[in-house]
Coordinates of C-alpha atoms in Angstrom, one line a residue:
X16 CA 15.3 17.1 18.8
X17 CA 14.0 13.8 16.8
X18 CA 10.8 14.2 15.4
X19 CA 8.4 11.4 15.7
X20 CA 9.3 10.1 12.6
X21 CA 13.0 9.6 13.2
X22 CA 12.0 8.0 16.5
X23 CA 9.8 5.2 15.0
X24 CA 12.4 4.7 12.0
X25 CA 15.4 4.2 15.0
X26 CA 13.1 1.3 16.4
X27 CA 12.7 -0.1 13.2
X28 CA 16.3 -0.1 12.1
X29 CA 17.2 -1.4 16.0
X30 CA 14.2 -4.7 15.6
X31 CA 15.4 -5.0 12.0
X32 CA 19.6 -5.1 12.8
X33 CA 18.4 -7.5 16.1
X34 CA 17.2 -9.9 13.3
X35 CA 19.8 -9.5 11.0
X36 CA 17.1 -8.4 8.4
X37 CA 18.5 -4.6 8.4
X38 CA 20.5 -5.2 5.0
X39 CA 18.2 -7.4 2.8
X40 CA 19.1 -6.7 -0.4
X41 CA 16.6 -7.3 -3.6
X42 CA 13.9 -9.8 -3.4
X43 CA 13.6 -12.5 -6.0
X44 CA 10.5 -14.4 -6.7
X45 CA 9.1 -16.6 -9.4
X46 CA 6.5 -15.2 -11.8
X47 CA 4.8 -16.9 -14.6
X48 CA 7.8 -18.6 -15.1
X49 CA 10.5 -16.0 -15.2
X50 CA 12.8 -14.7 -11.8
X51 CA 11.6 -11.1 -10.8
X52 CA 12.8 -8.9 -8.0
X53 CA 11.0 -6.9 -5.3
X54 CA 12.3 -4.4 -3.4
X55 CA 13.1 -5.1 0.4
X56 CA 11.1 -2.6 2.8
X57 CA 11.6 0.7 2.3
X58 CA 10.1 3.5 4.8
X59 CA 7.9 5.9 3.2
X60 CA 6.5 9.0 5.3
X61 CA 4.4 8.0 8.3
X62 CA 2.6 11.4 8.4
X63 CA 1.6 11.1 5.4
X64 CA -0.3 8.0 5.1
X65 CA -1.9 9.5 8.3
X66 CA -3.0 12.7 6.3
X67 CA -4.0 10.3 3.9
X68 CA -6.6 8.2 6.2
X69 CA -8.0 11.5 6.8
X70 CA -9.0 12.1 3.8
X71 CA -10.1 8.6 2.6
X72 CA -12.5 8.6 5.6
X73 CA -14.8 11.5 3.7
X74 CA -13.9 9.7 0.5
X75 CA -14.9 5.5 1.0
X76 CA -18.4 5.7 1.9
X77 CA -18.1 4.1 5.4
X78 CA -16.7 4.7 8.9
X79 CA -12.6 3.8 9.4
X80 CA -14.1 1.4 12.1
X81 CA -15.8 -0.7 9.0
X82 CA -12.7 -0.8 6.7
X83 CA -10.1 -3.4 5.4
X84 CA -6.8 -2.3 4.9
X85 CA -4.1 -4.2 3.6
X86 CA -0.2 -2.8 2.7
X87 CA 1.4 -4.7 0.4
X88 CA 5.0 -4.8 0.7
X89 CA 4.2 -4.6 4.7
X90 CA 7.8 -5.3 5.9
X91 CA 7.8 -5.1 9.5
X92 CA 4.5 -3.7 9.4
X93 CA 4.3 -0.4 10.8
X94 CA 1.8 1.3 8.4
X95 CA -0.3 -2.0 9.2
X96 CA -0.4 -1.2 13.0
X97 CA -1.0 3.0 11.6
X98 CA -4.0 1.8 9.9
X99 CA -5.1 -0.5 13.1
X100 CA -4.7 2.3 15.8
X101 CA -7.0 4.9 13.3
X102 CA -10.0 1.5 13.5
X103 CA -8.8 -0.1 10.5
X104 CA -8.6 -3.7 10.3
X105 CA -5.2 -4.3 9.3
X106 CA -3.4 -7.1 6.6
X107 CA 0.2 -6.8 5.5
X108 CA 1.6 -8.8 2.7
X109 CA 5.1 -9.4 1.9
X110 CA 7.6 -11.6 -0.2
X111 CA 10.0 -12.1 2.6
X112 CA 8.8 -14.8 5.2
X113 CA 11.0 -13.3 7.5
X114 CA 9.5 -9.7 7.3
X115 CA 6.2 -11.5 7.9
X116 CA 7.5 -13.6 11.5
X117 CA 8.9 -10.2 12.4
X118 CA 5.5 -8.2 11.7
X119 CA 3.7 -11.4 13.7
X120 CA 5.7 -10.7 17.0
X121 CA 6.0 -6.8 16.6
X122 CA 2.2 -6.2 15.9
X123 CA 0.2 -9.1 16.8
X124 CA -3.2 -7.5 16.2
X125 CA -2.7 -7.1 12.9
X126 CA -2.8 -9.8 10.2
X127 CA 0.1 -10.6 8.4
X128 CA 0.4 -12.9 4.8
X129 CA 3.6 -14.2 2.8
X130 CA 2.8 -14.4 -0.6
X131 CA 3.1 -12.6 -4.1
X132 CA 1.0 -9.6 -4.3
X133 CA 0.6 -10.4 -7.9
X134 CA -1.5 -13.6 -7.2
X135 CA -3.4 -12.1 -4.3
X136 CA -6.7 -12.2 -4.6
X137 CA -8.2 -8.2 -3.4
X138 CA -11.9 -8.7 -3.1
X139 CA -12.7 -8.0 0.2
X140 CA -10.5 -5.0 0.9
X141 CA -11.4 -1.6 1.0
X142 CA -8.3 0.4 1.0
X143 CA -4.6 -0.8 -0.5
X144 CA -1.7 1.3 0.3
X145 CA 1.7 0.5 -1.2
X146 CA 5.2 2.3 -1.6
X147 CA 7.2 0.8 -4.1
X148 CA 6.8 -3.0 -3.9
X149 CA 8.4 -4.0 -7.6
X150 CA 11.3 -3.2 -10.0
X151 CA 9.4 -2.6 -13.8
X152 CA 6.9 -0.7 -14.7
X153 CA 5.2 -3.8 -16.1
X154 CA 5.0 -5.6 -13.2
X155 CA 3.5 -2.2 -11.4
X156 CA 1.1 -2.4 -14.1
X157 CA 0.4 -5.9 -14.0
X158 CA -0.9 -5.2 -10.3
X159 CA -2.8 -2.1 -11.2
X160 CA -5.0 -4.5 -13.7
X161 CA -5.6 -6.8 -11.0
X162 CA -6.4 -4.4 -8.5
X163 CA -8.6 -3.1 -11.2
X164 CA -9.8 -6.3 -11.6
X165 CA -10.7 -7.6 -8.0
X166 CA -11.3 -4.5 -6.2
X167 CA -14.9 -3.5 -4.9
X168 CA -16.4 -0.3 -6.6
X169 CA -15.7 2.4 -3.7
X170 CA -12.5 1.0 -2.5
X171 CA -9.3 3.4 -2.4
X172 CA -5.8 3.1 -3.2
X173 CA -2.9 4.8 -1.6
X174 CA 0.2 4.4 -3.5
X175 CA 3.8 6.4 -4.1
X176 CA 4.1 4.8 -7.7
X177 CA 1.6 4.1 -10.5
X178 CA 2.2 2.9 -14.1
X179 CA 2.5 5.0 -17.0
X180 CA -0.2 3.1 -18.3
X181 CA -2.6 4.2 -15.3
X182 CA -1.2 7.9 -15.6
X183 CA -2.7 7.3 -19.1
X184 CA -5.7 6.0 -18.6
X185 CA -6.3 9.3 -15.9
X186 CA -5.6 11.6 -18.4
X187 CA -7.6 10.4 -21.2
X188 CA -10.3 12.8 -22.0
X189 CA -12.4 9.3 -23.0
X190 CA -12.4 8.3 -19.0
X191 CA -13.3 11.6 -17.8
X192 CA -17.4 10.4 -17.0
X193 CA -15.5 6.9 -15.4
X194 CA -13.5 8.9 -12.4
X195 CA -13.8 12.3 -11.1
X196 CA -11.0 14.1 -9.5
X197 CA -10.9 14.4 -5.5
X198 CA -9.4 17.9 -4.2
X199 CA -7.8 18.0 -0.5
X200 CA -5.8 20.6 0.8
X201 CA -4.2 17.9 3.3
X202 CA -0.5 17.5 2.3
X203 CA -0.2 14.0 1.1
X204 CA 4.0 14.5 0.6
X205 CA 4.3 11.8 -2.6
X206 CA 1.2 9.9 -2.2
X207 CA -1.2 9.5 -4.7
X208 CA -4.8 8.6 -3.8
X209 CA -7.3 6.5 -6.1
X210 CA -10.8 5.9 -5.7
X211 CA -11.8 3.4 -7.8
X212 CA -15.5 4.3 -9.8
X213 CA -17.3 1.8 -12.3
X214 CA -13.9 -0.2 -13.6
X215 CA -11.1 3.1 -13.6
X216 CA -10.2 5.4 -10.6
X217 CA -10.1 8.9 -9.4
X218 CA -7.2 10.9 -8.5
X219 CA -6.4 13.0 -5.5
X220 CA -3.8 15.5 -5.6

């Protein structure tokens, strides 16, 4: 029997092969001046972004109903329309304008942006989920900073990958008054959630 899992990643590889965009391969993009790659959409575990809302909705500081969510890397924007149906106000971002047409048509209540998330500007979002939206550490790092950078105290990220240089920053017994660690016994599968707290995060696991 297909789980509910299987079922939503069959509609998504039958929408994606209907629009020939079942296959992309790497996506390039310009970036200060040099050629850099992204990866196309991958699908990451829907139950556990789910798991993950729960537990961001004791840890933000306001209701679901009140948040801004925005994927980056959206794709055809599944997580997007996740985040929507749990009260979320919903953005996806992506490098590929066709993901974003496709997202447009397939969930047209949520919001959907083509442009680099490097060069985003994060200021009024709440909570930023992301899988694995660039090859390099540096460029996963680069984002970090400006998530850092632009993000309201409070807000939360959700994300499969961080930087060795965040992983760093966690661990140093210097940051320990700047973040405080958030237990959960909810099964978050791979995901790794942030809170961030007066200019550094805090660390689920």
């Amino acid at each position: 029997m297909l789980t509910q899992e299987e079922v939503v990643r069959q509609l998504e590889d039958f929408i994606l092969a209907e629009h020939n965009l079942l296959s992309v391969g790497n996506i390039p993009f310009e970036h200060h001046g040099k050629i850099e790659k992204g990866y196309p959409y991958i699908r990451a575990s829907n139950a556990s972004l789910l798991n993950a809302f729960q537990v961001v909705e004791g840890a933000l500081g306001k209701p679901l109903n009140e948040a801004q969510f925005l994927e980056i890397g959206c794709g055809i924007g599944t997580k997007c329309e996740l985040a929507r149906q749990t009260g979320m106000s919903a953005t996806g971002v992506d490098l590929l304008a066709e993901y974003v047409a496709l997202a447009r048509r397939v969930y047209p209540l949520c919001s959907f942006v083509h442009a680099n998330a490097l060069e985003l500007d994060y200021c009024t979002f709440d909570i930023v989920y992301y899988h694995v939206p660039f090859f390099g550490d540096e460029l996963v790092r680069e984002l970090e900073q400006r998530l850092l950078q632009q993000l309201p105290l409070g807000s939360m990220l959700i994300v499969t990958r961080i930087s060795d240089w965040l992983v760093g920053m966690l661990q140093a017994p210097q940051q320990n008054d700047r973040f405080q660690q958030i237990s959960t016994n909810v099964d978050l599968g791979r995901l790794k959630l942030l809170r961030k707290i007066s200019g550094a995060f805090s660390i689920s696991c």
